[in-house]
Short mmCIF file of C-alpha atoms in Angstrom, two decimals:
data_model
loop_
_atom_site.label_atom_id
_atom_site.label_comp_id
_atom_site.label_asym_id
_atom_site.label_seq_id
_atom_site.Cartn_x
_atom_site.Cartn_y
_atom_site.Cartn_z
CA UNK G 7 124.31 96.01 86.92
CA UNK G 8 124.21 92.08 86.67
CA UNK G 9 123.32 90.98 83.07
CA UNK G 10 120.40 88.61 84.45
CA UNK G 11 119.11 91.84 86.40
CA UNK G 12 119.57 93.68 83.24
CA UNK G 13 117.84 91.07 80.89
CA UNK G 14 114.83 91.14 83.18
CA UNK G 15 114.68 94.95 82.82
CA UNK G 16 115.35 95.31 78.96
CA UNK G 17 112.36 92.56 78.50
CA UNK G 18 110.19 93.70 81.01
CA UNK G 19 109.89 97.53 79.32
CA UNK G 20 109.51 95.93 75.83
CA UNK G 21 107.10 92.83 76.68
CA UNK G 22 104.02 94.55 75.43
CA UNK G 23 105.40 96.05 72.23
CA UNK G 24 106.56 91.98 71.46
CA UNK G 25 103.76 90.67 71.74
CA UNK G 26 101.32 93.28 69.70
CA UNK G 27 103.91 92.87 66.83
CA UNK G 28 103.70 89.33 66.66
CA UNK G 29 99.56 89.42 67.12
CA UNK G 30 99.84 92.01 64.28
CA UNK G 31 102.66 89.45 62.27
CA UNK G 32 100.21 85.57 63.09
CA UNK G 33 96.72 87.49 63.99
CA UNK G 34 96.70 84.59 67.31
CA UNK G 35 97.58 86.06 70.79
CA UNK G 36 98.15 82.35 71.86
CA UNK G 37 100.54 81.95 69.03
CA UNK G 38 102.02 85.11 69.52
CA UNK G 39 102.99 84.71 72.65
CA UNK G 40 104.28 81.19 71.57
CA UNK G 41 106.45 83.26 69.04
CA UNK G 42 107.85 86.00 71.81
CA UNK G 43 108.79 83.18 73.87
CA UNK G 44 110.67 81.57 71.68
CA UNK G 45 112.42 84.99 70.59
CA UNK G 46 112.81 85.82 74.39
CA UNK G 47 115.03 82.49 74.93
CA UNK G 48 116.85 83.18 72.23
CA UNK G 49 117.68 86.70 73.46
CA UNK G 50 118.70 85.11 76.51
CA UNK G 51 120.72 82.49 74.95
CA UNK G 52 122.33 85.45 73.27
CA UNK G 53 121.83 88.43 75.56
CA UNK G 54 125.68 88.92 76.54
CA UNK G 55 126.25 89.78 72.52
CA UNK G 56 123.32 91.13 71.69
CA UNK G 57 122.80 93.35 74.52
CA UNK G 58 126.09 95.60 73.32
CA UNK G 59 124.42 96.25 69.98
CA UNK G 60 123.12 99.55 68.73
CA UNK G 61 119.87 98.31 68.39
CA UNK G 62 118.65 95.13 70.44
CA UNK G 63 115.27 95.40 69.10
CA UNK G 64 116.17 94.60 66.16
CA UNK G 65 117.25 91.46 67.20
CA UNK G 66 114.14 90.52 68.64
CA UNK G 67 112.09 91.63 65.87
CA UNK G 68 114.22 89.57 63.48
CA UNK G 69 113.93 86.72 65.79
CA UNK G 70 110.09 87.04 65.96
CA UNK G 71 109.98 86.96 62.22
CA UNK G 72 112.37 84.14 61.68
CA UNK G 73 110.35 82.21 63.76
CA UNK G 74 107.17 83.05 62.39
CA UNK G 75 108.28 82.37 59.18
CA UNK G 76 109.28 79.38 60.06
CA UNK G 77 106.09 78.74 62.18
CA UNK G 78 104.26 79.25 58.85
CA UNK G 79 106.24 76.55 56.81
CA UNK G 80 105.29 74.00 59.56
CA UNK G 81 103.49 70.82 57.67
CA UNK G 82 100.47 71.03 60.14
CA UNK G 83 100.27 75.42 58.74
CA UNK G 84 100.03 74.63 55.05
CA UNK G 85 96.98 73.23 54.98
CA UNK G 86 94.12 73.75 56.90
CA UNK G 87 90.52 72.07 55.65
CA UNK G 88 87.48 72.29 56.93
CA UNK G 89 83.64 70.57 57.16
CA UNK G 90 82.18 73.87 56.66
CA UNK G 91 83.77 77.22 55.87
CA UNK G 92 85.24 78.81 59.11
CA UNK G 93 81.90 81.29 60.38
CA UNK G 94 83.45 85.21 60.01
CA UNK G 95 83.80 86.86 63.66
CA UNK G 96 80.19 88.20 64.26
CA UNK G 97 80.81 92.03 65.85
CA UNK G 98 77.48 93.81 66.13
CA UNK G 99 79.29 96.96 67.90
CA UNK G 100 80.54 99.56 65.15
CA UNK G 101 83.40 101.71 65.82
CA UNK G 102 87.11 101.23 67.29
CA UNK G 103 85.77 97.43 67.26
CA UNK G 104 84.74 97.06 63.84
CA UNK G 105 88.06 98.86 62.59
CA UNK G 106 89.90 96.59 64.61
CA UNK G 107 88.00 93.46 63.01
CA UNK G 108 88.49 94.82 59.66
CA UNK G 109 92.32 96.00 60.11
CA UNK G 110 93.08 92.43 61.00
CA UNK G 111 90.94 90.63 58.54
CA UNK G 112 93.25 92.76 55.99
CA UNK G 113 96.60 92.04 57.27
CA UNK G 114 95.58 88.17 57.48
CA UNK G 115 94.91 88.30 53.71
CA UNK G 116 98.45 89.20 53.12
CA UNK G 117 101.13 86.66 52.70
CA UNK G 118 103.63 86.53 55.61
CA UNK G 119 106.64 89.07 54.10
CA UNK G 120 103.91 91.30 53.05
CA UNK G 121 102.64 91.45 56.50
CA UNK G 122 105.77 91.48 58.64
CA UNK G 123 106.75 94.66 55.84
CA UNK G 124 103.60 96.56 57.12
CA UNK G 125 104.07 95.66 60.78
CA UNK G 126 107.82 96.77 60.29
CA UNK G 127 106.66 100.51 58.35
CA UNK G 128 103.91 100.86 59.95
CA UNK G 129 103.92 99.60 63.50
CA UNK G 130 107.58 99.70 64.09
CA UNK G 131 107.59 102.99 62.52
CA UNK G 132 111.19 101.67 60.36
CA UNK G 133 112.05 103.61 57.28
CA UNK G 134 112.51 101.48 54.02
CA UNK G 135 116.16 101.27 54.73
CA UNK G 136 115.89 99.82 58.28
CA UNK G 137 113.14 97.35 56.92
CA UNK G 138 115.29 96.03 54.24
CA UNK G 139 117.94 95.37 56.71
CA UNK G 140 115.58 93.33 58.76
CA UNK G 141 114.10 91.31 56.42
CA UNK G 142 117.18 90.75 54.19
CA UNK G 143 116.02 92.20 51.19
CA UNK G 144 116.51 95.25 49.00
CA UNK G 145 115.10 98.45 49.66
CA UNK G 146 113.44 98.61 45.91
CA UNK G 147 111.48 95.32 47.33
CA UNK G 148 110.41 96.78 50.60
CA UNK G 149 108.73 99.58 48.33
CA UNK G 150 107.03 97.15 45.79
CA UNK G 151 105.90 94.71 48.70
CA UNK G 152 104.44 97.53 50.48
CA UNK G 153 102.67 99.24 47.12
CA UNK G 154 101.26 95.57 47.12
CA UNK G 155 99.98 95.14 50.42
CA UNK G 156 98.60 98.42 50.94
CA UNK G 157 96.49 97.96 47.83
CA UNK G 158 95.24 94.67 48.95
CA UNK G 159 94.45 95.93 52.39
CA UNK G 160 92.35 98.69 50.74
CA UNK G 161 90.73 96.23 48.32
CA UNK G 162 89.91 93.96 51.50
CA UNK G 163 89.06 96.22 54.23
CA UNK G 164 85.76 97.78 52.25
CA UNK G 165 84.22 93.98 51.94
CA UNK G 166 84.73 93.85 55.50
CA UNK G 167 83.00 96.36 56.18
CA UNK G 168 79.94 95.35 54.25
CA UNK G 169 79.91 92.06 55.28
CA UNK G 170 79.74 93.30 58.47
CA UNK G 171 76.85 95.50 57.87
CA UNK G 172 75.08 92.46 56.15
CA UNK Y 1 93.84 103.86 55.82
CA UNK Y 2 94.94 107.31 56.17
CA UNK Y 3 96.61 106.60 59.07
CA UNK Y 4 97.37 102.55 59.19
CA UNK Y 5 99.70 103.20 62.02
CA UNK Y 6 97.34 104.72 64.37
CA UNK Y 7 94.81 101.35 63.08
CA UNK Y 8 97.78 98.81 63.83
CA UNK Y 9 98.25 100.24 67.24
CA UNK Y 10 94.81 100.18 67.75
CA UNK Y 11 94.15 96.98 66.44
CA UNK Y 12 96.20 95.31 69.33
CA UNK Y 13 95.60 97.34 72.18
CA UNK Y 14 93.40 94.60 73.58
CA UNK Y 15 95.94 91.99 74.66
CA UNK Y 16 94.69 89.14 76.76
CA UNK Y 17 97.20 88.24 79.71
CA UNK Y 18 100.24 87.42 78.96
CA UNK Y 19 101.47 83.69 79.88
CA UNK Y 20 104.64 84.32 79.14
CA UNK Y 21 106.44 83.40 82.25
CA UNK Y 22 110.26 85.39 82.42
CA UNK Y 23 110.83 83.29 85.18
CA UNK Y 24 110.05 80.19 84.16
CA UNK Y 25 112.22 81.19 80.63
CA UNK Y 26 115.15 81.76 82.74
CA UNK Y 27 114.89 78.55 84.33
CA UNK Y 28 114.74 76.60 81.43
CA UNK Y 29 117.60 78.24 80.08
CA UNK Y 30 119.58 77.21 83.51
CA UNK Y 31 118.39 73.81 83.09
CA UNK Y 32 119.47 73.38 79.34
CA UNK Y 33 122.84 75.12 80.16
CA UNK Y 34 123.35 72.34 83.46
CA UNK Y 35 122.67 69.74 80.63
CA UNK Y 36 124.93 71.03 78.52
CA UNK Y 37 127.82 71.35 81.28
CA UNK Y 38 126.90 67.87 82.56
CA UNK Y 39 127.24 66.32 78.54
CA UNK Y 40 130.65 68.81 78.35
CA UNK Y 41 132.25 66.89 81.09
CA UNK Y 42 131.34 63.95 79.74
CA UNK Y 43 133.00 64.61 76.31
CA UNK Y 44 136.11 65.85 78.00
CA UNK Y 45 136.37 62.82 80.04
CA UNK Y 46 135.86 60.74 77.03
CA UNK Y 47 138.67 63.03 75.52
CA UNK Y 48 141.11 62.52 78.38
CA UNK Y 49 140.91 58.60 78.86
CA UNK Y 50 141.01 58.50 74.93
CA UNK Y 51 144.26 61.09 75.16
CA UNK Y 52 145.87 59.21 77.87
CA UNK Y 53 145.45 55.84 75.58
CA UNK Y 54 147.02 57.65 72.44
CA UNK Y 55 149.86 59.36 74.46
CA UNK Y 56 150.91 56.32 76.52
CA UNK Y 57 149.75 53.00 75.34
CA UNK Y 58 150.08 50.10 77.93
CA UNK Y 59 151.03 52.91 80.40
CA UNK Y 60 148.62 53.03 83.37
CA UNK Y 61 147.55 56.69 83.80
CA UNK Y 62 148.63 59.33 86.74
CA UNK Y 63 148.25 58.11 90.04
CA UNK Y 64 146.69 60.82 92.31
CA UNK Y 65 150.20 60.87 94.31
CA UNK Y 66 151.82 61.96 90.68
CA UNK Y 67 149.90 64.26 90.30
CA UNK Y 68 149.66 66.45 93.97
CA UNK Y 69 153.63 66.76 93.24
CA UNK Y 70 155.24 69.83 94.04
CA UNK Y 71 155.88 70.22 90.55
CA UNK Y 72 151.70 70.28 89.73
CA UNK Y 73 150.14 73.07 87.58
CA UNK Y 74 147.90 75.40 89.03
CA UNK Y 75 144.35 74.06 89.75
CA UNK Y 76 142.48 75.62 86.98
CA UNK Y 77 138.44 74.64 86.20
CA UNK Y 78 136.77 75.50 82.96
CA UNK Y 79 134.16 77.96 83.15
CA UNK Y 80 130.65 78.00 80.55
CA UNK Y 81 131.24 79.99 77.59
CA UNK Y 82 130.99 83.60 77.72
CA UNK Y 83 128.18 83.78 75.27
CA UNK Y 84 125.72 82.73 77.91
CA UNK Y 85 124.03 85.25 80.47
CA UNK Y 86 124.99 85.54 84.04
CA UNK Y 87 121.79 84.14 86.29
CA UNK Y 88 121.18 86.38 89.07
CA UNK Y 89 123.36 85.93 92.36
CA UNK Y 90 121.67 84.50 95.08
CA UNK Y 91 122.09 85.83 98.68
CA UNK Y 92 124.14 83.07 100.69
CA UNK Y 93 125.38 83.57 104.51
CA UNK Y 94 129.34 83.10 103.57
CA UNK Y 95 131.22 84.29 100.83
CA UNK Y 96 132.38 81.84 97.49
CA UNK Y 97 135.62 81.30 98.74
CA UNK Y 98 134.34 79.83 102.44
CA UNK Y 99 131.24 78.23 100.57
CA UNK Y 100 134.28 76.39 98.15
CA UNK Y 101 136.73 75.29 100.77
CA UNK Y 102 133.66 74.11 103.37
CA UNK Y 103 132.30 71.85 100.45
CA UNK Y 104 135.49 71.00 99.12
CA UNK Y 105 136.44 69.59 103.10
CA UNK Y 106 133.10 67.72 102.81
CA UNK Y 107 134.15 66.08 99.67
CA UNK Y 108 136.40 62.76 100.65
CA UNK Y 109 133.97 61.59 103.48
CA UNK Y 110 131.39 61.66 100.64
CA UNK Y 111 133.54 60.46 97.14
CA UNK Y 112 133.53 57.10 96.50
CA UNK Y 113 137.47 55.48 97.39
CA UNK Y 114 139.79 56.45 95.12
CA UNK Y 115 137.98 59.22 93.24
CA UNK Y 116 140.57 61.40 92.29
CA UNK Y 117 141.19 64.97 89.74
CA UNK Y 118 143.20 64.87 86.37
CA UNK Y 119 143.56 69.02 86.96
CA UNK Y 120 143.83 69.29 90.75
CA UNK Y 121 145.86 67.63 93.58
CA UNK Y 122 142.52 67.03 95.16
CA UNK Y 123 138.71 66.66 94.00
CA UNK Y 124 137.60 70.66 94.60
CA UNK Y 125 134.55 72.45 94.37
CA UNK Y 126 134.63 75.70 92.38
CA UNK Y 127 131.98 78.43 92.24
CA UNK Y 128 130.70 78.84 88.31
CA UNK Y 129 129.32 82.27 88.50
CA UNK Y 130 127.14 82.34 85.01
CA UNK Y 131 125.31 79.15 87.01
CA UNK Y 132 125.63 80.42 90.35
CA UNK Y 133 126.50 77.33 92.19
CA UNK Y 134 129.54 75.16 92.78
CA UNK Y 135 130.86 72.42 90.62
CA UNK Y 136 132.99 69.79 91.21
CA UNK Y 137 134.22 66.71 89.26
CA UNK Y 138 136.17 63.73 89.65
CA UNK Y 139 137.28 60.40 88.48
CA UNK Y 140 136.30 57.13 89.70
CA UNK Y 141 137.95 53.64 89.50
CA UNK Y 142 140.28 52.12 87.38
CA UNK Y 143 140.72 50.33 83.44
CA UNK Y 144 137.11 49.38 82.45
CA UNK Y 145 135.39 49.72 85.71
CA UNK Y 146 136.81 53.62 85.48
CA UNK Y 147 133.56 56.25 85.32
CA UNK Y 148 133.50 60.21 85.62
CA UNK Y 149 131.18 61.94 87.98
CA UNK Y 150 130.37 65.31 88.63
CA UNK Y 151 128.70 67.33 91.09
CA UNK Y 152 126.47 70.80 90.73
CA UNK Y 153 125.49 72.13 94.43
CA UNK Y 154 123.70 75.00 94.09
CA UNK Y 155 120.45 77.19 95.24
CA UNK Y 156 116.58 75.82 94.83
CA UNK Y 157 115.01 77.48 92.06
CA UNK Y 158 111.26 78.95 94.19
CA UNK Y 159 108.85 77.07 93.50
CA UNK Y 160 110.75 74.02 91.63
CA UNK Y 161 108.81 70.83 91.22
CA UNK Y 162 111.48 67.61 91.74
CA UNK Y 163 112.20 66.76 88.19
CA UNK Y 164 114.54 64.71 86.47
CA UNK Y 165 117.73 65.95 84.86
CA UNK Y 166 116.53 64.14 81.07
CA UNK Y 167 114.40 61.62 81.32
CA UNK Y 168 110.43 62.11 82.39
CA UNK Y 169 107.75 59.28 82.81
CA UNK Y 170 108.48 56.01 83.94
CA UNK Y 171 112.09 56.65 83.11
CA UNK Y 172 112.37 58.91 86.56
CA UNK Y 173 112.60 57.65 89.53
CA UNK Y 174 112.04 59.28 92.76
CA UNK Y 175 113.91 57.98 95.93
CA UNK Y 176 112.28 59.57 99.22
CA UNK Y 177 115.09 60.08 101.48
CA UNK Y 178 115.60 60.65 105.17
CA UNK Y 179 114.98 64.46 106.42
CA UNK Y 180 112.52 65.14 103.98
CA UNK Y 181 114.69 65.29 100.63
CA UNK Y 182 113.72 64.02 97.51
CA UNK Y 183 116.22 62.00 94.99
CA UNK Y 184 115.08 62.15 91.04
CA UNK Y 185 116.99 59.89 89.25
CA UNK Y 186 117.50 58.81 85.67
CA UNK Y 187 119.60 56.55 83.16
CA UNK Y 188 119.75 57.61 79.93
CA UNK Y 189 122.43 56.93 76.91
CA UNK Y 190 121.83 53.00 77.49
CA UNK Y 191 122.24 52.16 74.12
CA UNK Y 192 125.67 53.53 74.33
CA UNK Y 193 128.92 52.41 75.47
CA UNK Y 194 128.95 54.68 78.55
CA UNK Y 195 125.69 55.63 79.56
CA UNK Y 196 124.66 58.73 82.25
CA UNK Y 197 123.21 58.20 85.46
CA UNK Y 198 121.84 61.23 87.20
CA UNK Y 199 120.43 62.38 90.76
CA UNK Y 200 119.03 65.57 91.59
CA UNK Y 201 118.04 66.02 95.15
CA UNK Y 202 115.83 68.42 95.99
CA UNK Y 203 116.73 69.21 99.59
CA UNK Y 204 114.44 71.15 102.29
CA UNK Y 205 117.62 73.47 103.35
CA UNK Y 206 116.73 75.38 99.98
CA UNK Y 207 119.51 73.61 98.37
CA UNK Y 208 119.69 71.60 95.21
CA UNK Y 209 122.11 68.71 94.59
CA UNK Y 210 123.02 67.77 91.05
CA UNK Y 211 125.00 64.26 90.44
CA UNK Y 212 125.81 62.26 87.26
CA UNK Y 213 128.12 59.84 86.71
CA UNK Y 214 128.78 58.58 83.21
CA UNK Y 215 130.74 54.97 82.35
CA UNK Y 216 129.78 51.61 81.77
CA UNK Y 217 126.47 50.67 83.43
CA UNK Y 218 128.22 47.60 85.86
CA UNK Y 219 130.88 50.42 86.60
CA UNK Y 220 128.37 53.40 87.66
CA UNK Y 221 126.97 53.45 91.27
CA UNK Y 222 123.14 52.71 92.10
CA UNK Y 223 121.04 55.94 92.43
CA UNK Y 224 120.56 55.39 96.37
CA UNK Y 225 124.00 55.32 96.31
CA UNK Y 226 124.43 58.93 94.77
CA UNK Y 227 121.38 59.74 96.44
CA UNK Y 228 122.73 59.36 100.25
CA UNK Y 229 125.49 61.54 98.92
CA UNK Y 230 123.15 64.66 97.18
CA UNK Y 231 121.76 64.23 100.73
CA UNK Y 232 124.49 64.65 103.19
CA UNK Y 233 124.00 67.69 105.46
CA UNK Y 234 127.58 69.15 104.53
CA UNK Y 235 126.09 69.88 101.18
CA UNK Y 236 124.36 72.97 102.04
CA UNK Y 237 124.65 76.01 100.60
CA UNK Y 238 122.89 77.46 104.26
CA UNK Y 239 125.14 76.14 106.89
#
């Protein structure tokens, strides 16, 4: 099969899973797709060596986080000020909704390795191991960032919830 | 938080439309790689005047008789690097081999006099199959006045607006041409020694014209000039 033909096909099956990792990794759909783009030209840039790996999704998934990361140490990201405090989404509709409010008002406390570990373990479904590998690090420090996060999600998610309920 | 995975997956199962456009990715690549070939035969012209200088001061360089002697080595043309992805092959009505030697026999009623190839006994078109279209290039001229110019022929991207090869804004200029083609021209690197002039012609037989020439500015032809020729009805990849 032609590699262009192929490319098409390998992106077009995976499309969806990109971008609800990077919503889940910037908490912006308009960023995240900003963020898959720029991981998708890469991958074609690249696709004749990285399409022969084991694993080309973990390519793309350490492309998406390189570039977030990066995205994130952009001047115009580290500071952001404002006339009055930012209003909080207003959901009046409890259920799936409200979870979904409060799951991402949790992850967006986190700092950025925190968050790309849980959207690695938990979304991605990647053992400690296979997360270490992607993000470079040791396995101990997978454990001990995700110890971390999961408390603060749990510390964050109930004050959600209340402020929600008023 | 019993189960965060099931809450992740549901947390983004309401994606918006995507506006990621695959196509228009794949374009973009094919444009930055048709910059990159165009700057690549710039450096290895630079390379071979400054080679033929080094190797053979004072010595005026192989005439185009010298070098279509018997004694020649085979024609061979540099291909992109094999990192880069094939682009899908477009349906044409002949094969590569008739589409090379029909453009190639096109070639000297179009080439400014004297243009000649440091590879091959004559200026040829090849077909560059990780592009998918046909490439030729060619020296110009002579001492000073000398310039290098290539040639991309190759299938109209659907849907393609007429665009420049680098420059954008008042630095483009379009040049309406007879039949209905359209010229985009631009000049850029004129703050260096050997600047780039290119035309892209955006032709109604679905075909897509690519010229630059790079050398001094007094040496390079006018855009009109290079337009007439990114025009010329031999140039088709639909005969």
């Amino acid at each position: 099969m032609h590699v262009g033909i192929e490319y098409r096909d390998y992106v077009g099956a995976r499309l969806d899973t990109f971008r609800r990792a990077a919503f889940l990794l910037c908490g912006d759909w308009h960023l995240a797709d900003d963020l898959v783009s720029t991981a998708l030209l890469k991958l074609l840039r690249h696709w004749r060596r990285v399409s022969v790996m084991d694993d080309p999704d973990a390519y793309v998934r350490r492309v998406l986080l390189r570039c977030l990361l990066d995205e994130r140490r952009r001047p115009w990201r580290r500071e952001e000020s404002w006339e009055w405090p930012p209003e909080r989404p207003n959901v009046s509709i409890d259920g799936p909704v409200t979870e979904r409010i409060a799951i991402l008002a949790a992850l967006g406390r986190l700092a950025p390795r925190q968050r790309a570990v849980i959207v690695l373990r938990y979304f991605y479904d990647l053992s400690v191991e296979q997360a270490a590998a992607e993000l470079d690090c040791t396995p101990g420090t997978i454990k001990s960032q995700t110890a971390r996060a999961l408390q603060a999600m749990r510390s964050a998610m109930p004050d959600e919830e209340e402020v929600r309920r008023g | 938080m019993d189960d965060l995975s099931t809450l992740l997956r549901a947390a983004s199962d309401n994606a918006p439309p995507t506006g990621i456009d695959l196509d228009g990715l794949i374009t973009l690549d094919r444009r930055r790689r048709r910059t990159r070939w165009v700057t690549a035969a710039a450096a290895v012209a630079v390379i071979a005047v400054l080679g033929a200088v080094h190797l053979s001061p004072g010595r005026p360089r192989s005439s185009p008789a010298e070098v279509s002697s018997p004694s020649a080595a085979p024609c061979t043309h540099a291909t992109m690097p094999s990192s880069l992805p094939d682009q899908p092959v477009t349906p044409l009505p002949e094969t590569q081999e008739a589409a090379v030697a029909r453009l190639t026999a096109e070639l000297p009623a179009l080439l400014p006099a004297g243009a000649r190839s440091t590879r091959c006994p004559r200026v040829e078109f090849y077909y560059e199959p990780k592009g998918d279209d046909y490439r030729a290039s060619a020296w110009v001229g002579t001492g000073k006045d000398e310039y290098s110019l290539a040639i991309m022929v190759s299938p109209a991207t659907p849907g393609a607006v007429p665009h420049c090869l680098n420059a954008d804004g008042e630095a483009c200029t379009r040049i309406g041409q007879p039949g209905g083609a359209i010229a985009m021209a631009d000049l850029v690197g004129t703050d260096t020694a050997k600047p780039q002039r290119s035309v892209t012609v955006f032709r109604p037989d679905r075909t897509t014209v690519l010229i630059a020439v790079i050398g001094r500015t007094k040496a390079l032809p006018p855009a009109t000039r290079l337009a007439t020729i990114g025009s010329a009805p031999g140039l088709t990849l639909y005969p």
